[in-house]
PDB file of C-alpha atoms and ligand atoms in Angstrom:
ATOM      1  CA  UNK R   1       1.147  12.916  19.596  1.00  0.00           C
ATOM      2  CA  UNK R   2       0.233  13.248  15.901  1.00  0.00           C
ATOM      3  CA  UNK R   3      -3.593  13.460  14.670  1.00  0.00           C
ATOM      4  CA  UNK R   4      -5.165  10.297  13.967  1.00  0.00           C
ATOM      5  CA  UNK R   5      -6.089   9.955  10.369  1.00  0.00           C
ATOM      6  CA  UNK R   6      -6.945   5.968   9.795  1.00  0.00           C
ATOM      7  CA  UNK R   7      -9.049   4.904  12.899  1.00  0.00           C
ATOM      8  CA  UNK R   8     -10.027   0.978  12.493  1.00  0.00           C
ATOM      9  CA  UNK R   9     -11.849  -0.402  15.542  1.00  0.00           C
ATOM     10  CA  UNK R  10     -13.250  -3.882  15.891  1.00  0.00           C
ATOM     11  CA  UNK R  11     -13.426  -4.450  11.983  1.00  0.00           C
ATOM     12  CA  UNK R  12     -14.991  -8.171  10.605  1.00  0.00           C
ATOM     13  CA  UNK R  13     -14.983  -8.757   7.491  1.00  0.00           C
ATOM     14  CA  UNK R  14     -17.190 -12.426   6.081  1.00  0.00           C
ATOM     15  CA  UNK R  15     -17.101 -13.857   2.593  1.00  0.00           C
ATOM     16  CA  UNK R  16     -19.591 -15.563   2.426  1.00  0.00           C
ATOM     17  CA  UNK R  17     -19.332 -17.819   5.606  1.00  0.00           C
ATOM     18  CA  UNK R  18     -15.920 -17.329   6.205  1.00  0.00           C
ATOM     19  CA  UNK R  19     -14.551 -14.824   8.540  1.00  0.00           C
ATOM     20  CA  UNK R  20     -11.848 -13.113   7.006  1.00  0.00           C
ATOM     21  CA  UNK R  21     -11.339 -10.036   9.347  1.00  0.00           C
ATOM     22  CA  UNK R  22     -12.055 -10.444  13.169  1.00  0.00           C
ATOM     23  CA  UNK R  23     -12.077  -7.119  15.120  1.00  0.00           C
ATOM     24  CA  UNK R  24      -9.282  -5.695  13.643  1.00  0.00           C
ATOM     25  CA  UNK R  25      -8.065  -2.798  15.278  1.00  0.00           C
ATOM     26  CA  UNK R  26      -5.756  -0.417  13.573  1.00  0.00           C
ATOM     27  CA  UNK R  27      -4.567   3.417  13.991  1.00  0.00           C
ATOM     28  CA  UNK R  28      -2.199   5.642  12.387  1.00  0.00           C
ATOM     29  CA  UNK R  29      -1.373   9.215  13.537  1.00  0.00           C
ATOM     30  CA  UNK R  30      -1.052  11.165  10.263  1.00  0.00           C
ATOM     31  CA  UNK R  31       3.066  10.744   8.814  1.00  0.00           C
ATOM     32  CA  UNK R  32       3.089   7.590  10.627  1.00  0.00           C
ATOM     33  CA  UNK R  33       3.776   4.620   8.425  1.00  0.00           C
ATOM     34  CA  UNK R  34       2.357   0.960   9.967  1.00  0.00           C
ATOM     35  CA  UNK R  35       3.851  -2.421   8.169  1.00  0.00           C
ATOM     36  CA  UNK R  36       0.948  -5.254   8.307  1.00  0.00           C
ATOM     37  CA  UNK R  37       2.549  -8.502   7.903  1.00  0.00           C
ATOM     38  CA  UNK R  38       0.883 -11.984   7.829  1.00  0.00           C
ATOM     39  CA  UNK R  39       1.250 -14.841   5.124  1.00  0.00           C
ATOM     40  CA  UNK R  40      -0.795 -15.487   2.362  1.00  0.00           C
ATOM     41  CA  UNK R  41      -4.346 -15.763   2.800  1.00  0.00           C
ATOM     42  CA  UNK R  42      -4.001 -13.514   6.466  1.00  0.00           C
ATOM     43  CA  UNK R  43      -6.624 -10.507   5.365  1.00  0.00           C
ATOM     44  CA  UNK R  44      -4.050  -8.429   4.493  1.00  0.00           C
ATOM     45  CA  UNK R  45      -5.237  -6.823   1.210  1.00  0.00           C
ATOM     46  CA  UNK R  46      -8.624  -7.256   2.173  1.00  0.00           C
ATOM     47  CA  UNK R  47      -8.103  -4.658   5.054  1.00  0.00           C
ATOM     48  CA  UNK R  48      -6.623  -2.654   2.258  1.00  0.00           C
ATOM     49  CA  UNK R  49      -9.914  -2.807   0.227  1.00  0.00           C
ATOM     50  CA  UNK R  50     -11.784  -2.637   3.712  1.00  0.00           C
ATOM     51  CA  UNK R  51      -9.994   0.694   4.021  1.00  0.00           C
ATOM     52  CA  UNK R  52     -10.560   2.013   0.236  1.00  0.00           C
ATOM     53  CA  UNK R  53     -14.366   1.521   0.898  1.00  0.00           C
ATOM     54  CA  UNK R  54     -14.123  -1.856  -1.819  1.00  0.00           C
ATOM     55  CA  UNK R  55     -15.158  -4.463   0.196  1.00  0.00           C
ATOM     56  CA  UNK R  56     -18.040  -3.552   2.562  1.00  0.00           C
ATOM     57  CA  UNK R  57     -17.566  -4.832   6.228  1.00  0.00           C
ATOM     58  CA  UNK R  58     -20.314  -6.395   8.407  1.00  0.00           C
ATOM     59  CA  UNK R  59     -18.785  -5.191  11.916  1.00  0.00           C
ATOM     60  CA  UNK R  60     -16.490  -2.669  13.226  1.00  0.00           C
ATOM     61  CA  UNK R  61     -15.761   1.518  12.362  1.00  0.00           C
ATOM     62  CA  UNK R  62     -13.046   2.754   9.830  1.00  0.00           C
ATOM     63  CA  UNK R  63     -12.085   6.197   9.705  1.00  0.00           C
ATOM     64  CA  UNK R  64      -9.859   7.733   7.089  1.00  0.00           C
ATOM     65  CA  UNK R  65      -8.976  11.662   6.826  1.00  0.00           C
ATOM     66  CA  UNK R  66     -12.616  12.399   8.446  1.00  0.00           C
ATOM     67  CA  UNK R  67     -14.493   9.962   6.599  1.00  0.00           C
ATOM     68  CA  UNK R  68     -16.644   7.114   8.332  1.00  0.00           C
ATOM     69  CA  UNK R  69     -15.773   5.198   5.287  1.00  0.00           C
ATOM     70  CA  UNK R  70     -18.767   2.474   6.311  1.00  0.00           C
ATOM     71  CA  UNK R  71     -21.345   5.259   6.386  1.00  0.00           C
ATOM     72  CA  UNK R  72     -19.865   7.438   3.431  1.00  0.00           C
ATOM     73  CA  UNK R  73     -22.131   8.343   0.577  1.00  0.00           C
ATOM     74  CA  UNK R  74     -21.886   7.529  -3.157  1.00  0.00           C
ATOM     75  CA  UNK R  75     -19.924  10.731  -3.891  1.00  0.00           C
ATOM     76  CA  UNK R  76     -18.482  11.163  -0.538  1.00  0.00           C
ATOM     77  CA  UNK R  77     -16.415   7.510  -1.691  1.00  0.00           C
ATOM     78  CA  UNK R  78     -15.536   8.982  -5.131  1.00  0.00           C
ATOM     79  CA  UNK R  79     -14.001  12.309  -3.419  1.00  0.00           C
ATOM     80  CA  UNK R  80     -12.649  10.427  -0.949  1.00  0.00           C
ATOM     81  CA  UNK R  81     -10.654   8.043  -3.422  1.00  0.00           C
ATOM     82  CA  UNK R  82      -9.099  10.823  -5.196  1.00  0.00           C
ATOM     83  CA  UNK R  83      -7.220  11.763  -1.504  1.00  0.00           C
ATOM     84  CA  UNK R  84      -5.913   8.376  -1.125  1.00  0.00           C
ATOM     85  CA  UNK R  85      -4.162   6.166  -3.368  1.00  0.00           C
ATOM     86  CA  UNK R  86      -3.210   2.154  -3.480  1.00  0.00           C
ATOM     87  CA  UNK R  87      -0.046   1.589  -5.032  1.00  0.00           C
ATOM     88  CA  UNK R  88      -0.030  -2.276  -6.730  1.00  0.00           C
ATOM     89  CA  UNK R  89       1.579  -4.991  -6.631  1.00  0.00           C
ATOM     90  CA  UNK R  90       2.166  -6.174 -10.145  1.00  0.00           C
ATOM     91  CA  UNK R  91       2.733  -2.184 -12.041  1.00  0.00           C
ATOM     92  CA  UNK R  92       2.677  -4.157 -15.770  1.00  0.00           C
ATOM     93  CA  UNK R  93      -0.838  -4.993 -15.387  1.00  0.00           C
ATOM     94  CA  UNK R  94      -1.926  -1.841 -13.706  1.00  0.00           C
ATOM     95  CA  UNK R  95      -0.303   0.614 -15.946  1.00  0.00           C
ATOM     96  CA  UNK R  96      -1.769   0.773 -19.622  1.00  0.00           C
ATOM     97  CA  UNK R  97       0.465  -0.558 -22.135  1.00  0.00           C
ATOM     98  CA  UNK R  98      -1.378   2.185 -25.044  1.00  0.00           C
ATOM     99  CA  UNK R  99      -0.479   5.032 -22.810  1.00  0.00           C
ATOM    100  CA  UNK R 100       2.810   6.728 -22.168  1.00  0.00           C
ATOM    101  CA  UNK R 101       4.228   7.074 -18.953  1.00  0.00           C
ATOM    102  CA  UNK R 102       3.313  10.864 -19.455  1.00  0.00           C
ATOM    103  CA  UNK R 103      -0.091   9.879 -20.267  1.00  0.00           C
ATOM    104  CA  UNK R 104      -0.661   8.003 -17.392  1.00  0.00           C
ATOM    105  CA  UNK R 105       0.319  10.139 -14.782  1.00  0.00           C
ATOM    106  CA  UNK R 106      -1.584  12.734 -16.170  1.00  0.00           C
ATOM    107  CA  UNK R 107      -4.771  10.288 -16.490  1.00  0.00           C
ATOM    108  CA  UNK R 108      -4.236  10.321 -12.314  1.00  0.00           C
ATOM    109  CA  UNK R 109      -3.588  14.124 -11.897  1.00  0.00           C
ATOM    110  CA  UNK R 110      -6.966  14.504 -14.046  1.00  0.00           C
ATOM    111  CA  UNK R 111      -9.191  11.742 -14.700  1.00  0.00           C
ATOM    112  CA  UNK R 112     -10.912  11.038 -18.297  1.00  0.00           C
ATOM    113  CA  UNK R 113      -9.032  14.018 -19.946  1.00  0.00           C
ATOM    114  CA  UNK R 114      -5.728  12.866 -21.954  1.00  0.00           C
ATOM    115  CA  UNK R 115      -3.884  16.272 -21.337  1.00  0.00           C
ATOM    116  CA  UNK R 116      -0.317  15.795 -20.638  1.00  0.00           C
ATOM    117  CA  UNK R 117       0.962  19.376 -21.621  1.00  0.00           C
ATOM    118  CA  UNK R 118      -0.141  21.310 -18.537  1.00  0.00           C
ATOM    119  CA  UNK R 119       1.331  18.792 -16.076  1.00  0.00           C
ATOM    120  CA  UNK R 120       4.615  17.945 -18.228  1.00  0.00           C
ATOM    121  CA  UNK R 121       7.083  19.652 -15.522  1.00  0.00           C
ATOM    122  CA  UNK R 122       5.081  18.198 -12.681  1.00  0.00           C
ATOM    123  CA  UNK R 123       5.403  14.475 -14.147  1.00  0.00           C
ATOM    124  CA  UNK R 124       9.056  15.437 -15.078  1.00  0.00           C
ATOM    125  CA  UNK R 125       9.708  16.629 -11.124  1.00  0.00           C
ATOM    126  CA  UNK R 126       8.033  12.994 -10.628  1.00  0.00           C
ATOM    127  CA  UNK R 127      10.048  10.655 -12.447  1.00  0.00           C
ATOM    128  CA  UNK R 128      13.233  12.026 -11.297  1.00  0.00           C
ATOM    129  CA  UNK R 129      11.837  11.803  -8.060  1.00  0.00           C
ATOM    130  CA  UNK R 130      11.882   8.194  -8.148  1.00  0.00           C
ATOM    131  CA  UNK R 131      15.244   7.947  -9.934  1.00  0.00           C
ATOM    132  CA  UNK R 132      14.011   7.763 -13.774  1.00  0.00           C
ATOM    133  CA  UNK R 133      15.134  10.368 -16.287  1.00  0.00           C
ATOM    134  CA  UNK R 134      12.749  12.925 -17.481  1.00  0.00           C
ATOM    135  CA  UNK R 135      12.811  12.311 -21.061  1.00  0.00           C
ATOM    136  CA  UNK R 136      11.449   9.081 -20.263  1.00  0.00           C
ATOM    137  CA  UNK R 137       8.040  10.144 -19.784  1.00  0.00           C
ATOM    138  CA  UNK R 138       7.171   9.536 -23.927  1.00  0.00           C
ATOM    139  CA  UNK R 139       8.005   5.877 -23.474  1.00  0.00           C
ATOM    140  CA  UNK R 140       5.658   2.920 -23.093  1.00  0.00           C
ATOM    141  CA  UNK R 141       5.004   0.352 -20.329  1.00  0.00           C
ATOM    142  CA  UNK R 142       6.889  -2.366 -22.030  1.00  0.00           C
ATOM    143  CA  UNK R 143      10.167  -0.198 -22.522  1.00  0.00           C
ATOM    144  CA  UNK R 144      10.924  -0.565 -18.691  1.00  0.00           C
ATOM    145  CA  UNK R 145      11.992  -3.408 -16.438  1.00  0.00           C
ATOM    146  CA  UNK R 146      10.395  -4.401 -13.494  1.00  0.00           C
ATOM    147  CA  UNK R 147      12.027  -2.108 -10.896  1.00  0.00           C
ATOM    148  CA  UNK R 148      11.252   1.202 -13.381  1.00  0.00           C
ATOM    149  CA  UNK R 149       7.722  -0.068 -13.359  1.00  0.00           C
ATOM    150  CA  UNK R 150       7.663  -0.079 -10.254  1.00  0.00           C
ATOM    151  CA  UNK R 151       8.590   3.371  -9.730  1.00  0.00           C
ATOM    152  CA  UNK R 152       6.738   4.716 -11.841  1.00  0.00           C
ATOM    153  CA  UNK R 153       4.172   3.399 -10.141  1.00  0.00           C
ATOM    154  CA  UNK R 154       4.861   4.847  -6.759  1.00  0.00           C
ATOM    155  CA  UNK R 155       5.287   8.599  -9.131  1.00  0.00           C
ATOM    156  CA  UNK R 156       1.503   7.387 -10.338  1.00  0.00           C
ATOM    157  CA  UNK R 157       0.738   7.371  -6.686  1.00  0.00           C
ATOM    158  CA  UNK R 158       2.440  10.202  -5.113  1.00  0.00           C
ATOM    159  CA  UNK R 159       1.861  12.712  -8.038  1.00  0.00           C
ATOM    160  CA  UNK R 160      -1.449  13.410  -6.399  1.00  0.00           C
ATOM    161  CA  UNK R 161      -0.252  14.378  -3.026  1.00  0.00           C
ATOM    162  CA  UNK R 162      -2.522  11.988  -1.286  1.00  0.00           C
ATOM    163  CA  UNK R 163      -3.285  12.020   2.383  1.00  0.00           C
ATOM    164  CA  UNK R 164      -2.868   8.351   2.462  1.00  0.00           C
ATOM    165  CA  UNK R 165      -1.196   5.586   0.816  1.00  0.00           C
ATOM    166  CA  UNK R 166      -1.974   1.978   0.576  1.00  0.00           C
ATOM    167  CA  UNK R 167       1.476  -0.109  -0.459  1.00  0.00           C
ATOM    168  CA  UNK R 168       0.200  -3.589  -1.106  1.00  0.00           C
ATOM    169  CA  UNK R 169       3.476  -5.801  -1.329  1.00  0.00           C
ATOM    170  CA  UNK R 170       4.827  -3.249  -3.980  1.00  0.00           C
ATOM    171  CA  UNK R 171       7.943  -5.185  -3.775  1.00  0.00           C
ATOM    172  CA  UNK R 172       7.066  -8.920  -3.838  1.00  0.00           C
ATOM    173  CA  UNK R 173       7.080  -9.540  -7.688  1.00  0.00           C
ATOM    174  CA  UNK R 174      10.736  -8.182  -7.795  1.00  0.00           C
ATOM    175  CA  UNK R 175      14.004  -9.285  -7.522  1.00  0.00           C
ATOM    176  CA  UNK R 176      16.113  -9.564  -4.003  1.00  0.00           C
ATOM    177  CA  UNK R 177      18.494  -6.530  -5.191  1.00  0.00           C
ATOM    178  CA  UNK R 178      15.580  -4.537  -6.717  1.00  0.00           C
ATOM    179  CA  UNK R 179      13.523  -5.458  -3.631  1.00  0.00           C
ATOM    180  CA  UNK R 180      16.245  -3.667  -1.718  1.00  0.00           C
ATOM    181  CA  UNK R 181      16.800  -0.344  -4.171  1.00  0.00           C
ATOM    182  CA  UNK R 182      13.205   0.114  -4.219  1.00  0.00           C
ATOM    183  CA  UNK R 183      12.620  -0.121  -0.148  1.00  0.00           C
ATOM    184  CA  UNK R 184      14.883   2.966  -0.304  1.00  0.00           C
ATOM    185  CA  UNK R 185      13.483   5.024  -2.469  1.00  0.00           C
ATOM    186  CA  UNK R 186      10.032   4.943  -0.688  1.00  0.00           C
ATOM    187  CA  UNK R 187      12.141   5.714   2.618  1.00  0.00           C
ATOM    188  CA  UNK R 188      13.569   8.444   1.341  1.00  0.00           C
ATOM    189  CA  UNK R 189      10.289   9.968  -0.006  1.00  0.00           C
ATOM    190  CA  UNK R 190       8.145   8.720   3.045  1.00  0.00           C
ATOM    191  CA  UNK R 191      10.923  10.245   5.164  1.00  0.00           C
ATOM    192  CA  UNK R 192      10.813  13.684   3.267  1.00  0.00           C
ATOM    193  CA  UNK R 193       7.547  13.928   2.691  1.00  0.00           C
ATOM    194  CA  UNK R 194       5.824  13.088   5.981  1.00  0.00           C
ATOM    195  CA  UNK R 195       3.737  10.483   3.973  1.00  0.00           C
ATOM    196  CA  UNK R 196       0.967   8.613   5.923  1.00  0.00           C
ATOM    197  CA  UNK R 197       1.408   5.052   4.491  1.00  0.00           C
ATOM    198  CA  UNK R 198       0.030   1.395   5.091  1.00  0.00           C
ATOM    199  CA  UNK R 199       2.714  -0.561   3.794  1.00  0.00           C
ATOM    200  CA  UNK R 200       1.340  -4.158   3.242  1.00  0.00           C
ATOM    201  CA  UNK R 201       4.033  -7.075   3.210  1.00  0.00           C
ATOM    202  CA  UNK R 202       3.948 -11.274   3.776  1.00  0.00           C
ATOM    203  CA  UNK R 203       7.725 -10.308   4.959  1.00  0.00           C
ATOM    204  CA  UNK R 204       8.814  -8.902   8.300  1.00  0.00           C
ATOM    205  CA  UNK R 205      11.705  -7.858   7.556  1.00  0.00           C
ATOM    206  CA  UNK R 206      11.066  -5.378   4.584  1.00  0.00           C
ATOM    207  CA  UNK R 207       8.023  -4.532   6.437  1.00  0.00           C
ATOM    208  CA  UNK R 208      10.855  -2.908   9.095  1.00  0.00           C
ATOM    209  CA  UNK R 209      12.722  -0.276   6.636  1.00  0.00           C
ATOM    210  CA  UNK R 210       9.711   1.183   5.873  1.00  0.00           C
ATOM    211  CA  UNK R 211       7.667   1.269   9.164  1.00  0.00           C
ATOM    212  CA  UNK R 212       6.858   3.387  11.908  1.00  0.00           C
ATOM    213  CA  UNK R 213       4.704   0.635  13.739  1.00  0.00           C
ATOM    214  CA  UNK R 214       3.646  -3.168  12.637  1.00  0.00           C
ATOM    215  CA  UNK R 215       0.539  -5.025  12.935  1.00  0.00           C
ATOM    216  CA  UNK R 216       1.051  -8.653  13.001  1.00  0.00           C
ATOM    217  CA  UNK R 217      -2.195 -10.213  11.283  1.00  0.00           C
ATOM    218  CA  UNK R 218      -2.552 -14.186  11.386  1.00  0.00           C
ATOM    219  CA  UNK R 219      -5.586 -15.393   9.780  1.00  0.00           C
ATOM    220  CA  UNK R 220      -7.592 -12.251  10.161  1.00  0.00           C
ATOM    221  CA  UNK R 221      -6.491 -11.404  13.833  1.00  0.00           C
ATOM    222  CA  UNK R 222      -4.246  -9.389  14.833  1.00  0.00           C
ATOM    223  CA  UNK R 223      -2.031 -11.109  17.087  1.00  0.00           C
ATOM    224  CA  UNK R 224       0.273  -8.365  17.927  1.00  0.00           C
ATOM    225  CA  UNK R 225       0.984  -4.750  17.386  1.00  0.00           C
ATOM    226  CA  UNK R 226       3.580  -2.152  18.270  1.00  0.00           C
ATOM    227  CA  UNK R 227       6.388  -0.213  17.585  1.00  0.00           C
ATOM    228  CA  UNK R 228       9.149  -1.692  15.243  1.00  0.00           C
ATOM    229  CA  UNK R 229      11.457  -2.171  17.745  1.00  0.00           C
ATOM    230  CA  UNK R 230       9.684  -3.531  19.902  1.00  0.00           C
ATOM    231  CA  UNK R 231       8.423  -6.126  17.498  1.00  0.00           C
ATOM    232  CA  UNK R 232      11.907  -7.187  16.570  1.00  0.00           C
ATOM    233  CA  UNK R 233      13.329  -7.067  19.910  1.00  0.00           C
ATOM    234  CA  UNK R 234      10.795  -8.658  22.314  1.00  0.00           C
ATOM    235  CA  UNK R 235       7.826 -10.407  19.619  1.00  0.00           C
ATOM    236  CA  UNK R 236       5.379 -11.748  22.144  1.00  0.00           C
ATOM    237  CA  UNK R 237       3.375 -13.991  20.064  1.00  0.00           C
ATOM    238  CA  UNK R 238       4.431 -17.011  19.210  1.00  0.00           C
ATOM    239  CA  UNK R 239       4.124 -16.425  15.230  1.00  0.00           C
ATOM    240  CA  UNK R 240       5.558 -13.340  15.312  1.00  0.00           C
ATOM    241  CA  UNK R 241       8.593 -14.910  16.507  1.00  0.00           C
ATOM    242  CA  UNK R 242       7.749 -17.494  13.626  1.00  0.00           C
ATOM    243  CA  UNK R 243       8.164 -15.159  11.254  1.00  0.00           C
ATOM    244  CA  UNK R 244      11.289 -13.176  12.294  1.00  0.00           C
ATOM    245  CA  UNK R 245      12.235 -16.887  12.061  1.00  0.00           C
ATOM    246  CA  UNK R 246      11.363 -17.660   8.900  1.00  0.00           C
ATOM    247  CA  UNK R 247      11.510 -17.433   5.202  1.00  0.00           C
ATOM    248  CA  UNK R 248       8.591 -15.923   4.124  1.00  0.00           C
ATOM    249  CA  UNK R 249       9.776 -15.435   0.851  1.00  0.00           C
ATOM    250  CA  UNK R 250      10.092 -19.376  -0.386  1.00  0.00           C
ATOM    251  CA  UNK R 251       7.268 -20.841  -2.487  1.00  0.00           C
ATOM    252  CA  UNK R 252       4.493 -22.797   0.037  1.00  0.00           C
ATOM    253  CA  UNK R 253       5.274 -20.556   2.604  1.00  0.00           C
ATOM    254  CA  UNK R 254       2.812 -21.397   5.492  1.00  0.00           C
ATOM    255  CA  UNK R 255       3.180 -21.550   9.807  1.00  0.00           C
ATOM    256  CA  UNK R 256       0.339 -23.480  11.742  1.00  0.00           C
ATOM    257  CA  UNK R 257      -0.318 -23.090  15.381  1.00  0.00           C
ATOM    258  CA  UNK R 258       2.015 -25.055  17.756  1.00  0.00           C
ATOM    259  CA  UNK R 259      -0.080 -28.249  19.446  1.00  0.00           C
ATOM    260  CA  UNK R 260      -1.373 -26.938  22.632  1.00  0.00           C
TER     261      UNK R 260
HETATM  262  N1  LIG V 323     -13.601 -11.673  -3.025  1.00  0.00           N
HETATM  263  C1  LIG V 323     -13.390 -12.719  -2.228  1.00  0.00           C
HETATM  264  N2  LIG V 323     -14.321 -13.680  -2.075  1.00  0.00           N
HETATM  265  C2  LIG V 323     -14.117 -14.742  -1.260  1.00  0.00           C
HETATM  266  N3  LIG V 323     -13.006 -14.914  -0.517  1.00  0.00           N
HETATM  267  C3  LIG V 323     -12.044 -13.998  -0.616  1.00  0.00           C
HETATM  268  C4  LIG V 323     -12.165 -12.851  -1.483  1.00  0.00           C
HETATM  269  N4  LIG V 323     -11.038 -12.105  -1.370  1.00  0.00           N
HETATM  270  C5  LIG V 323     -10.246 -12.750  -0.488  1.00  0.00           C
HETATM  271  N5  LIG V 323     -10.840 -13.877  -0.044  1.00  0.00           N
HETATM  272  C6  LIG V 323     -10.286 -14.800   0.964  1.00  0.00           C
HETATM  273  O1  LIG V 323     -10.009 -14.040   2.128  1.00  0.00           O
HETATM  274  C7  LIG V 323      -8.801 -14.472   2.736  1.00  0.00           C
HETATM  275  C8  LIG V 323      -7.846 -13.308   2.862  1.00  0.00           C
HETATM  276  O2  LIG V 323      -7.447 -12.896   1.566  1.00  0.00           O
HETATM  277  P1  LIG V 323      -6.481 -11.669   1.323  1.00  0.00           P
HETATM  278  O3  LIG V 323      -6.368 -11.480  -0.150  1.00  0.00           O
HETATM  279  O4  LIG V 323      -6.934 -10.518   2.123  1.00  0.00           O
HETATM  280  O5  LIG V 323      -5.122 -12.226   1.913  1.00  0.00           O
HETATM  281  P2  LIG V 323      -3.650 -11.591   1.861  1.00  0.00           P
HETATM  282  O6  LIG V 323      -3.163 -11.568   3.255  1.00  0.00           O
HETATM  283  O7  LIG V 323      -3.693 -10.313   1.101  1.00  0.00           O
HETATM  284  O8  LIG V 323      -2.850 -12.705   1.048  1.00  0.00           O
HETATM  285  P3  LIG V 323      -1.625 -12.526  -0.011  1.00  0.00           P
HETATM  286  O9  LIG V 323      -0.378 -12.399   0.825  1.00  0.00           O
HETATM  287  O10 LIG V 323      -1.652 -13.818  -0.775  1.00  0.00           O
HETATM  288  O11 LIG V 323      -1.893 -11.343  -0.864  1.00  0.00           O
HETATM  289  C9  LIG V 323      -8.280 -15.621   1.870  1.00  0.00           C
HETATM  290  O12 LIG V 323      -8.703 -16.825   2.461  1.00  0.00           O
HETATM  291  C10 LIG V 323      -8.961 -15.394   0.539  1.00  0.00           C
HETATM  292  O13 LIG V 323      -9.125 -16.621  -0.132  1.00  0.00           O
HETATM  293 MG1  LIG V 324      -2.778  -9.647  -0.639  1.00  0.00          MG
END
């Protein structure tokens, strides 16, 4: 058994009256990855803020890396967000289109100081680590496609050797072939890294190249949770089975309960 890192018990989450997360109960042994899967609207990236200490919960414990995130201080959070990292979905809005890709990355290895010289070999280890060339770094946001982006914004994420890593559909704004070469290259670094890694998804099936264990979450429950192959093989609940089923992916996506 690996050490626990990310302990959620019993988590609730309201806005306003509605009841967004109900006793969600999540935990990850550190290297572990766990997919969380659920359509549109299930609490997904609100457990994600839950977890980053964004969005304050009215029930329920969450651990990260020692920290009772609920109970942490002012400057306990701030520490604490420099040891994990979320990567986005969308990288063109998140990634500064004045800065350089060398530029940015040094913005995360050191916050509010604009150096890029000491870290240059570090950023250059970096981009070729997620399949971009090196002499890339002096380009701007706009010079890249979608998939580059992308990357780069994983490099962003990883650069900092976090403990953690939030993936919140880092794939979903790309297309089906980029999707695919993208899935890969965070295998391959989750794989030789040992990363620790949420890896947030509306879609089961990405969610499984990626995943250690899955957490199926329908409108802020979890209805089931286990092992990947155990969730593909023998889903218990009935939307689980829904959405090995389905197309997650098509516009208007949505799966009600069966009539009792
Ligand atoms: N700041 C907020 N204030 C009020 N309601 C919110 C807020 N953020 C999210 N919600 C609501 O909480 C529910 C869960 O939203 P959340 O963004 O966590 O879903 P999601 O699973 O990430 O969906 P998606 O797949 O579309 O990203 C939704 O009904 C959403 O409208
Ligand atoms: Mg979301």
């Amino acid at each position: 058994m690996s050490d626990t890192l990310v302990n959620v018990t019993d988590l609730n989450v309201h806005f306003g009256t509605s009841h967004v997360l109900q006793d969600v109960s999540v935990s990850l042994g550190t290297g572990r990855t766990v997919g969380v899967v659920g359509e549109s609207g299930s609490g997904k990236s609100t457990l994600a803020k839950a977890l980053v200490g964004v969005v304050p919960a009215s029930g329920g414990e969450i651990w990260v890396d020692g920290l009772d995130v609920r109970l942490a201080t002012r400057r306990e959070l701030a520490q604490y967000r420099r040891r994990i990292q979320m990567i986005p979905q969308d990288p063109f809005s998140s990634l500064s289109p004045r800065r350089t890709i060398a530029q940015t990355l040094a913005e995360a290895i050191e916050p509010g100081r604009g150096r890029v010289r000491p870290y240059q070999d570090r950023i250059a280890h970096w981009l070729e680590r997620v399949g971009l060339d090196a002499s890339m770094m002096h380009r701007y946001p706009h010079e890249f496609s979608g998939g580059q982006r992308q990357r780069i914004a994983i490099a962003r994420g990883l650069i900092i050797d976090p403990s953690f890593v939030i993936a919140d559909e880092i794939t979903s704004a790309l297309d089906v072939s980029v999707q695919a070469q993208v899935l890969e290259l965070l295998a391959d670094i989750r794989e030789s890294l040992g990363l620790t890694m949420m890896f947030i998804s509306h879609n089961l099936a990405v969610v499984q190249h990626v995943s250690d264990d899955v957490v199926v979450l329908y409108r802020g429950v979890v209805v089931e949770a286990g092992p990947v192959a155990q969730i593909f093989s023998s889903p218990q609940h009935w939307y689980t089975k829904a959405l090995l089923e389905a197309d997650p992916g098509s516009p208007g996506f949505t799966l009600d309960a069966p009539a009792a």
